[in-house]
Every structure is written in structure tokens, then in C-alpha cells.
């Protein structure tokens, strides 16, 4: 029944009978604003630990990679907010920056020689990391969702 | 034929409480037949059975539709229609319309038998309770239960009797009468188990986590919670309501992270099942939690929805949602006269609904905003309303119920039943404190601000001091360190005000005194130590105490020569550097191929050098070459200190406060200590490690790595060594554990041990990690051992490779056996084995053993 209602609503909108609700347009504009033109997208990749350690659960590590570039991210959840740390490899050279983006705010960090970066106190939810490389196209991870 | 159908329909009504899914199926069949044969009575009963089953399954909307259809049936017997109305009473209440529910009840009343009226009374009670008419609700249950106790005892009678007990128990719980609540709900559980009313039994059981939190027994609460999660599987609305209730209790216990986790599960489930009342209240709590945990944007969005929903339902608590909206705006927007005006209006609204404590907190926020805007007149007027001098002349007010609310410490404290210590029980049995309902930190904060406006800094300090003492004496009534620390948070803003005043107007000695005073409050210690005592204990060492104030990190260094205070940098910079360093260490520990095979600078070393410069550059001369006692603050609680180049091979003891360090030094040691060791499961090198550790000492004992054996060893050992997997729970740090063969040994389990070993070595990952709700009270395994009386704990701060732990610990125990103090032994062992992940907590500068050579000399 729910599907029927959606179908009817979609048909009415498509037929131009009803205007698109304002919040839908606003959400669409917001989503479009998060789009990064001409960026390469790094997809999730395997990130396997190779040594036995003495913790039961293991950290929350994720890797995103394109053919020649990778992000390693680690997410720590504190008192409701999250910290993100990570490293990009290979180092894209001097002047590179990293943006840690959530739907509402973007935190920018200059990339030091180690290639490591961190941001603290982010709200849980969706986030994505972008590396701006001087003279080359930026690379962005897919959006990932971190639950509190 | 018709009689048979009626009987089958009644059968389905009875079955709906036991097996709702099957009841729904058979009621549908009966209803179809009844429709065909025009059997009106059977149709009405079948519809009611379908509704009851739907309600049990969490589908309130469909339940109501069935009942309304039943009531609309023409020519049906009046008593059957009244029974359908009886059921509608509960559904309307649950869907957020308690007043209408009472009207429905009144319509049903005349057509019901005395027994059915008793049943109706059990349902009216719920609507009454939702309207805040608690006394009437209890009276309604009392009346009903008296009749039902004499009833023939059919399954339906028993169901309503158990339901009545449950409802009365809940009303007692709403009013904070936990003992009566527990008694009724336990009686309901017993009755429904005996009668095979599995579903009611589940409902009764679902209240146990909430009640356990309210009685201060957090571990039991989580045990009940996990049991309920299993038993309520398949009943999404019940499960969600249970989670929301549990979250409310957790929030009142100042455990916002836990509450948030529960609520973020419960709210979508409540949305899906259409339980409007529970949903609106849950949303209000979620908004409060979002604000406390720092996501103002989310808090604003959630609070706005809660406000609209609560207003639509006519619930008074919409004002609390409005308060969250304003506080979130305060965090998100620049200061403005418009916001100030709204805050003042909100304070007025809250006062008129007798949300006195909340009103006071909002007034203080308004005064602070007025000061920011330069509006001294408004600030003074608002502060004067909170002034303790004026308050002393006000008559005492009745405390309100159920107040797990923001900045309302005194209020929520009163409604929190803590652990069963005599002192706590006495406190709870006592009269509510006299006063005007203004929480003491708010009142004294106002007094301090007023004194500052008069340029009377002595009076301002005195007011902050007095307020902190009151918060401290409230918090110290709690045995559970996590409750205590969270409770102390109520004083955080006040403490920060005092600290700021000291930083702005006084020298480092006074800043030290204020930093320690706050740590004493949070750590449940009666007093902060004097500088003289600290200096006397330091000998050649230095105490390095970090202090967070506003966004800045400061460092105090105390040596025999003097006290130095320096501003380090902003806390966020240090925070990120620590996180990057920990990240690098973890990747190295995990042996990640990409991270280690990369060209360029060694990330761990680079971050360590950076942190060293940030933290110690300005006090390098003061700490040069000295063994250190470090009191971390903020992000530094998770820093593995020995990674910093200047601390390499240097003895470092990490402590929650100078007071805690002095206390740990007092602990006695024995001449021939007993060393006990145990290995946990699933590690290649743990058993070898334990063998080597024991081989290093004289009086030793190997125990099996099981919870009971290790718990027993805790009471006997002077030195306890555990080689096992470790887990740190950042959200519930006292659930952090060491994995043993038959289950985890949690930090909570340590709370019952009064004399833990002098030295505890946790050769496990993350066992030294802590969450610090309030400085001075790090919560985690190491912190709990120290708080319970261990003099020193050696524990890991990052994932430790199994083989490296073996190498480090073998060396460490050889040095301990030779009479080295733990901090020095760990420094040497870490540097020789190049394993940096462990830290020494407590009085690490005191040897555990008298050294062999010294002892041998003595023997001769």
C-alpha cells in the first residue's frame, strides 16, 4: 500500500499536477552542493592487519583506494561525537590539503610530510574525506555512515 | 453456531495476551465467519481480539481501527461494545490522547459488570498517569486490584490483575517510589509467569533495566537490558519503549553517551510503530542528549520536532523542548538581544510550570548572555533572582518527579537511587533539602558572578568554593565511580569559572589549588592537597599537571624549587596531534603493510616530536632530567607518554590528580609479596609470559584464567599479572574488560574488591585507556584499580603485539624482582625492548619489593 501511495505521488509530480515540496527541493540542493566536480572517487578496499594483538575487537579501520592512491581511516567514538584520523598514500606533495566533510561542515587540514591527518568532535552520521592534490584532480572517498 | 463462534472469539481474546500472532489469525477467521452469518456479537468480540493482538504486536493504528469498527457495529450487545471501549482506552492513551481515553472509559462504565469495571480501572490508570494525575491512577489500581484478587481467576482475570500490578508499579516509578514500583512489578512478573502470560512477564521484565538504573545498579541494569533485548525480540514497540525508558534513566544517571545509543535505536522504532506519547518523550530526551554530547545542530532539529509533538499532545514538557531549542541556538548563533529575550521568556515559562531548577539554569544562561552583550542591568536583575541570600528566605518547595534534565543536578540527584550503601540509603530516606528549587551550582555561580560584578573577588572565590563543596558532598554519596564522576559534572561550569578567575587574577599556586579542588570533587576525595605536601613527596622529581580551561591547555610544573604555570596551546591542536600519534602507533602495531612500507618520515616519530614540542618546550628547564608524575587533562589521558623522545627511558607515573598520587603513596607493602599471574585465552605467548613472570619472583602462584580464580586472587595477591586480550569501552568505560576463559573481568567487577593488589600489571591492549567525564576521575580498568586501592597499575594504551608484550613483561618483572620501582622498571624495559605502548599509573616511584641485594644484606 505504501508503495502504491509513493507511485501515485510520483505520478502526480511527474504529471506536473503538484509542485515539488519545498523541503524536497532544498534537500536536493543540499545534496548537490556536496558534489565535488571532477574528483576521482576512492572505493572501499581491503585493509588487513598482519599481526596478532591483545585487543579483542580491533580498531575501526577502513581503507579507500583508487588505482594509485589510498586513504586509511580510523574512527574513534567518544562521548557521542567521533574522531577521525587517517593517512593518505602516496603523499601528493607540498601544498596538499585534506577536507573531512560532513553534510553540515567541512574541516580542512594541511597535509604534513607524514601524510597523516585528524579531526575531532565531529557529529556522527555521514562523512567523506577529500584530498586536494596540487596540479592533479582531487580524490574523494565515498560517503560512509558512522553510527554513534 | 452463534454460541460456538462467540466462544471461539472469546478464546482469541484470551489468546491475544499469550500468543498474539496466532490469536490474530484465529480472530480473523472468526470475524470472517461472523460477517457471513451476521453473528454481530461474535464479530464485535473477534474485532476486539484482533485489536488486542495488534496492540501486543505493536501496531497501534490497526488496533484502533479494529476497535472503532467494533464500536460502530449496530445492534451489538451493550456490554460487548463497552468491552471494546475498555480496550480502546489503552490504545488511545498509548497513541497520545489520554483525555479522550478517559472519555471513552466514562462511556463504557455504565454497561460493564463490576469485574469488567475493575478491568477498566486498570486501564484508566494509564491515562490518568499520562495526565500527571498519579494519585488518582494509584487509587484506580488499588480499587481494581482489590476486586480482581477476589475474581474467579480466569486467564483474563489474571491478565488484568497482572496488568494492574504492572501499571501501579509504573505509576509508583513515575513518582520516584522505586521500592513500591519494584514490589508491584516483581509481583506482576511472578503472577504472569505462573499463569503462562509470557508476554506480560516480558513487559514486567522490561522495566527492570530502568528500575535497576534508578536504584544505581548499572551493571544489573545492563544485564537486565541484554536479557530483555532477547525476550522482546519480535515486539518492536515494546522493545523501543523499554529502550527509551532505560535511556531516560541513563540520562538521569549522567550517562549521556549510553542514553544516546539507546535513543538512537528507540526513536526510529517508535516512529515506525506510531506510539506517539513514548515517541515525543523519547525525542525530547534525544534532543537533550544531543545537546549534552555536543551536537547542537542535531539537538535543535530534534528539539523542534519534540516541541511540536508535545504541544500537540498538551504535555507540559514542551517547555523543556523549547529550552533545548534555545540552548542549541545559543551554541550555534552569535549572541543577540533576540536570543536574550527568548531565554528570559523561556525562564518565565518554566517557572510558571514549576520547572524551577530548569528555570534557574536558563536564567543563569540568560545572565551570562546579557553580560556578553554588555547588558549589566539585565544580568544583575536575573542573577539577583538566583542569589542565595534571597533564596534563604524562600519557603521550601515540593520536589518534582522524573527530572533527568539539563543543568538540573540537584533535582535529578534527588530522583536517582544510588548504590546500597548506608550513607546513600540515609540520604535517600532523608527529607528533600530546603531551598527554592535552584540547583546549588547554579545558585553559587550566580553569587560568584554578582560578586565579580561588584569587583569583590574574595567573595566570588568563596561562592565558587561553597558551590563545589556542595556538589562534592552530593557526588561523594555515590559508590559507583562512574555515577559519581557524571554527577560531579553538574559542577563543571562552576569549577571552570573559579579556575578562570584564578588564572586571570592569581599566581600558579592558586591555579594549582583550584585545579586540584575540582579533581577532588570529581574523584570523590574530601580535600585537595596543599602544595607543601606535594613538594615534600616529590623529592627530586617533578609533578606536571595539565589543566584545560575554555579552549586552552595549560601546564603547571611543581618541583622542590618552585611552581611554574604556562599556556601550552589550544586543546584542539593537542587533541588532533594525540589522535594522529595514536593512529600511527596502532598502524605500526598492526603491522600494516602500506603504512610501514612507505617512504618519507616515520609518522610516529614525527608526531611524537611535535607533541613533545607542544607540551614540554616551555617547561623543558623545569623538568630536565627529573622523574615525572604527570596529571593529564583532556586529550592527554590517552597519550602513551613514553613515546615522546624526552620521556624515553625516564620514569613517569600517570595519576588522576596530585591527591590521588599522594593517596597511592600511602599504601602499605609487605616484605615477601605474593605474586600471582594468570593467562587469558586465545593468545600464543600469554602462557609463556606468565611462566617467565612467575620465574622472576620468589613467592608465586599460578592461577587459572577464569573469572572466579582471578577474582579470588585479587584479594590475596600483592602483585597480580594478567596476560590476556583487553577491550576498552569508550561509551561505558566500566564495562571495559580483560578477557578470561569463561568470560570478561570487567571494571565493574572490581568495585566489590576493597583491597586489590599493590601492583597490578595488565598485559593487554587498551587496558590503560580511560574516558574522563570529569577531570580527576578517569573511568576504565586502570583508573578503577587505582580508585579501589591499588598503589600502581601498569597497563597498555594501544594495541599491543602479543610477542612484544612477552618481551617487555619478562624484562619488567626481572627489574621489579631486583627492587626497581615500577615506573623505573617500565621505563627501562620499554626502552630496551622498544615497546612503547604501556604506561605506569599511580605511585610508580615506590618499589614494590625490597631489592634482593638489599634484603640479602639485611638477612646477613
Short mmCIF file of C-alpha atoms in Angstrom, two decimals, chain B residues 219-452:
data_model
loop_
_atom_site.label_atom_id
_atom_site.label_comp_id
_atom_site.label_asym_id
_atom_site.label_seq_id
_atom_site.Cartn_x
_atom_site.Cartn_y
_atom_site.Cartn_z
CA UNK B 219 25.78 -3.47 35.92
CA UNK B 220 22.49 -5.17 36.83
CA UNK B 221 20.68 -2.75 34.54
CA UNK B 222 22.77 -3.79 31.56
CA UNK B 223 22.31 -7.46 32.43
CA UNK B 224 18.52 -6.98 32.51
CA UNK B 225 18.74 -4.97 29.34
CA UNK B 226 20.53 -7.68 27.40
CA UNK B 227 18.02 -10.28 28.65
CA UNK B 228 15.15 -8.04 27.54
CA UNK B 229 16.65 -7.46 24.13
CA UNK B 230 16.36 -11.20 23.56
CA UNK B 231 12.94 -11.71 25.10
CA UNK B 232 11.38 -8.69 23.41
CA UNK B 233 12.66 -9.68 20.00
CA UNK B 234 9.69 -9.54 17.64
CA UNK B 235 7.90 -6.87 19.72
CA UNK B 236 9.45 -3.74 18.27
CA UNK B 237 7.28 -1.18 20.03
CA UNK B 238 7.79 -2.77 23.45
CA UNK B 239 11.50 -3.05 22.84
CA UNK B 240 11.67 0.57 21.75
CA UNK B 241 9.68 1.77 24.76
CA UNK B 242 11.96 -0.23 27.03
CA UNK B 243 15.00 1.33 25.39
CA UNK B 244 13.55 4.82 25.70
CA UNK B 245 12.78 4.31 29.41
CA UNK B 246 16.20 2.85 30.01
CA UNK B 247 17.75 5.80 28.18
CA UNK B 248 15.86 8.23 30.40
CA UNK B 249 17.30 6.56 33.46
CA UNK B 250 20.79 6.57 31.96
CA UNK B 251 20.48 10.26 31.19
CA UNK B 252 19.41 10.95 34.76
CA UNK B 253 22.46 9.00 35.88
CA UNK B 254 24.56 11.41 33.79
CA UNK B 255 25.48 8.74 31.27
CA UNK B 256 24.56 10.64 28.10
CA UNK B 257 26.64 8.53 25.72
CA UNK B 258 24.82 5.37 26.79
CA UNK B 259 21.48 7.15 26.70
CA UNK B 260 22.16 8.38 23.20
CA UNK B 261 22.97 4.91 21.94
CA UNK B 262 19.66 3.59 23.32
CA UNK B 263 17.62 6.51 21.98
CA UNK B 264 19.06 6.40 18.53
CA UNK B 265 17.78 2.83 18.35
CA UNK B 266 14.45 3.58 20.02
CA UNK B 267 13.30 6.71 18.18
CA UNK B 268 13.06 5.21 14.66
CA UNK B 269 11.33 2.13 16.10
CA UNK B 270 8.79 4.27 17.95
CA UNK B 271 8.23 6.26 14.77
CA UNK B 272 7.54 3.06 12.87
CA UNK B 273 5.06 1.76 15.44
CA UNK B 274 3.15 5.03 15.91
CA UNK B 275 3.46 5.21 19.70
CA UNK B 276 3.10 8.99 19.84
CA UNK B 277 3.46 9.59 23.58
CA UNK B 278 6.56 7.48 24.00
CA UNK B 279 7.95 8.93 20.78
CA UNK B 280 7.59 12.57 21.83
CA UNK B 281 9.16 11.95 25.21
CA UNK B 282 11.96 9.92 23.64
CA UNK B 283 12.58 12.70 21.15
CA UNK B 284 12.82 15.25 23.96
CA UNK B 285 15.39 13.09 25.70
CA UNK B 286 17.29 12.57 22.48
CA UNK B 287 17.41 16.34 21.97
CA UNK B 288 18.76 16.80 25.49
CA UNK B 289 21.36 14.12 24.90
CA UNK B 290 22.42 15.56 21.56
CA UNK B 291 22.98 18.89 23.26
CA UNK B 292 24.93 17.42 26.18
CA UNK B 293 27.12 15.38 23.86
CA UNK B 294 27.86 18.41 21.74
CA UNK B 295 25.81 18.15 18.55
CA UNK B 296 23.85 21.38 18.82
CA UNK B 297 22.61 21.30 15.23
CA UNK B 298 21.05 17.88 15.66
CA UNK B 299 19.71 18.88 19.10
CA UNK B 300 17.97 21.87 17.52
CA UNK B 301 16.29 19.80 14.83
CA UNK B 302 15.15 17.08 17.23
CA UNK B 303 14.00 19.52 19.92
CA UNK B 304 11.86 21.43 17.43
CA UNK B 305 10.02 18.27 16.47
CA UNK B 306 9.65 17.24 20.12
CA UNK B 307 8.30 20.67 20.98
CA UNK B 308 5.66 20.46 18.25
CA UNK B 309 4.63 16.93 19.22
CA UNK B 310 4.46 17.63 22.95
CA UNK B 311 2.49 20.82 22.36
CA UNK B 312 0.02 18.90 20.17
CA UNK B 313 -0.43 16.36 22.96
CA UNK B 314 -0.90 19.03 25.58
CA UNK B 315 2.10 17.80 27.58
CA UNK B 316 3.73 20.32 29.88
CA UNK B 317 7.15 19.11 28.90
CA UNK B 318 7.02 21.08 25.61
CA UNK B 319 8.65 23.83 27.65
CA UNK B 320 11.65 21.58 28.22
CA UNK B 321 11.91 21.03 24.47
CA UNK B 322 11.71 24.79 23.99
CA UNK B 323 14.60 25.13 26.43
CA UNK B 324 16.73 22.72 24.37
CA UNK B 325 15.90 24.72 21.23
CA UNK B 326 17.19 27.90 22.85
CA UNK B 327 20.31 26.28 24.27
CA UNK B 328 21.13 24.81 20.89
CA UNK B 329 20.67 28.21 19.27
CA UNK B 330 22.92 29.68 21.94
CA UNK B 331 25.62 27.23 20.89
CA UNK B 332 25.12 27.82 17.16
CA UNK B 333 24.37 31.52 16.80
CA UNK B 334 26.21 34.70 17.69
CA UNK B 335 24.92 36.41 20.87
CA UNK B 336 21.90 38.61 20.20
CA UNK B 337 19.29 40.63 22.06
CA UNK B 338 16.59 38.49 20.46
CA UNK B 339 18.06 35.31 21.96
CA UNK B 340 18.32 37.01 25.34
CA UNK B 341 14.68 37.98 25.19
CA UNK B 342 13.67 34.44 24.32
CA UNK B 343 15.75 32.99 27.13
CA UNK B 344 14.07 35.31 29.61
CA UNK B 345 10.65 34.31 28.30
CA UNK B 346 11.62 30.65 28.50
CA UNK B 347 12.77 31.05 32.13
CA UNK B 348 9.42 32.67 32.90
CA UNK B 349 7.52 29.83 31.19
CA UNK B 350 9.47 27.17 33.04
CA UNK B 351 8.89 28.86 36.38
CA UNK B 352 5.16 29.02 35.74
CA UNK B 353 5.11 25.25 35.14
CA UNK B 354 7.14 24.71 38.30
CA UNK B 355 10.19 23.52 36.37
CA UNK B 356 12.10 25.51 38.95
CA UNK B 357 15.55 24.02 38.51
CA UNK B 358 15.43 24.30 34.73
CA UNK B 359 14.19 27.87 35.02
CA UNK B 360 17.13 28.74 37.25
CA UNK B 361 19.65 27.24 34.82
CA UNK B 362 18.08 29.16 31.93
CA UNK B 363 18.19 32.37 33.98
CA UNK B 364 21.91 31.86 34.58
CA UNK B 365 22.46 31.31 30.86
CA UNK B 366 20.46 34.48 30.16
CA UNK B 367 22.56 36.45 32.65
CA UNK B 368 25.77 35.22 31.03
CA UNK B 369 24.45 36.18 27.61
CA UNK B 370 23.44 39.61 28.94
CA UNK B 371 27.00 40.08 30.24
CA UNK B 372 28.39 39.15 26.83
CA UNK B 373 26.08 41.73 25.28
CA UNK B 374 27.18 44.32 27.84
CA UNK B 375 23.70 44.50 29.38
CA UNK B 376 24.80 44.58 33.02
CA UNK B 377 21.42 45.71 34.31
CA UNK B 378 19.58 42.65 32.94
CA UNK B 379 22.37 40.36 34.11
CA UNK B 380 22.25 41.75 37.65
CA UNK B 381 18.47 41.51 37.76
CA UNK B 382 18.49 37.85 36.67
CA UNK B 383 21.37 36.89 38.95
CA UNK B 384 19.69 38.53 41.92
CA UNK B 385 16.73 36.20 41.41
CA UNK B 386 19.11 33.28 41.95
CA UNK B 387 21.01 34.87 44.81
CA UNK B 388 21.47 32.55 47.79
CA UNK B 389 20.91 35.40 50.25
CA UNK B 390 17.47 35.98 48.79
CA UNK B 391 16.86 32.25 48.50
CA UNK B 392 17.44 31.69 52.19
CA UNK B 393 14.18 33.46 52.93
CA UNK B 394 12.08 31.48 50.47
CA UNK B 395 9.91 28.59 51.67
CA UNK B 396 10.86 25.07 50.61
CA UNK B 397 9.03 23.59 47.64
CA UNK B 398 7.92 20.09 46.83
CA UNK B 399 10.43 18.41 44.56
CA UNK B 400 9.14 17.49 41.14
CA UNK B 401 9.29 13.99 39.77
CA UNK B 402 11.30 12.48 36.98
CA UNK B 403 13.76 15.16 36.15
CA UNK B 404 16.64 13.80 34.10
CA UNK B 405 17.22 17.27 32.84
CA UNK B 406 19.89 19.54 31.66
CA UNK B 407 21.78 21.54 34.23
CA UNK B 408 19.44 20.41 36.94
CA UNK B 409 21.81 18.44 39.10
CA UNK B 410 20.18 18.83 42.47
CA UNK B 411 16.86 17.81 41.08
CA UNK B 412 17.97 14.76 39.15
CA UNK B 413 20.18 13.74 42.04
CA UNK B 414 17.22 13.60 44.33
CA UNK B 415 15.48 11.21 41.98
CA UNK B 416 18.31 8.85 41.46
CA UNK B 417 18.52 5.90 43.74
CA UNK B 418 22.17 5.10 44.20
CA UNK B 419 24.00 2.01 45.36
CA UNK B 420 23.00 0.40 48.59
CA UNK B 421 25.50 1.95 50.94
CA UNK B 422 24.18 3.02 54.30
CA UNK B 423 25.09 6.61 53.62
CA UNK B 424 23.28 6.60 50.32
CA UNK B 425 20.23 4.97 51.78
CA UNK B 426 20.15 7.54 54.56
CA UNK B 427 20.43 10.29 52.04
CA UNK B 428 17.52 8.96 50.07
CA UNK B 429 15.39 8.38 53.12
CA UNK B 430 16.04 11.94 54.22
CA UNK B 431 13.91 14.97 53.67
CA UNK B 432 14.36 16.86 50.45
CA UNK B 433 16.73 19.74 51.00
CA UNK B 434 15.17 23.03 51.87
CA UNK B 435 15.51 25.78 49.30
CA UNK B 436 13.77 27.38 46.40
CA UNK B 437 14.50 24.57 43.95
CA UNK B 438 17.50 26.37 42.46
CA UNK B 439 20.31 23.81 41.98
CA UNK B 440 23.25 24.66 44.17
CA UNK B 441 25.88 25.03 41.39
CA UNK B 442 23.57 27.47 39.60
CA UNK B 443 22.91 29.43 42.76
CA UNK B 444 26.59 29.75 43.68
CA UNK B 445 27.57 30.50 40.12
CA UNK B 446 25.11 33.39 40.22
CA UNK B 447 26.53 34.56 43.54
CA UNK B 448 30.07 34.43 42.12
CA UNK B 449 29.06 36.42 39.04
CA UNK B 450 27.36 39.02 41.21
CA UNK B 451 30.48 39.27 43.41
CA UNK B 452 32.65 39.69 40.29
#
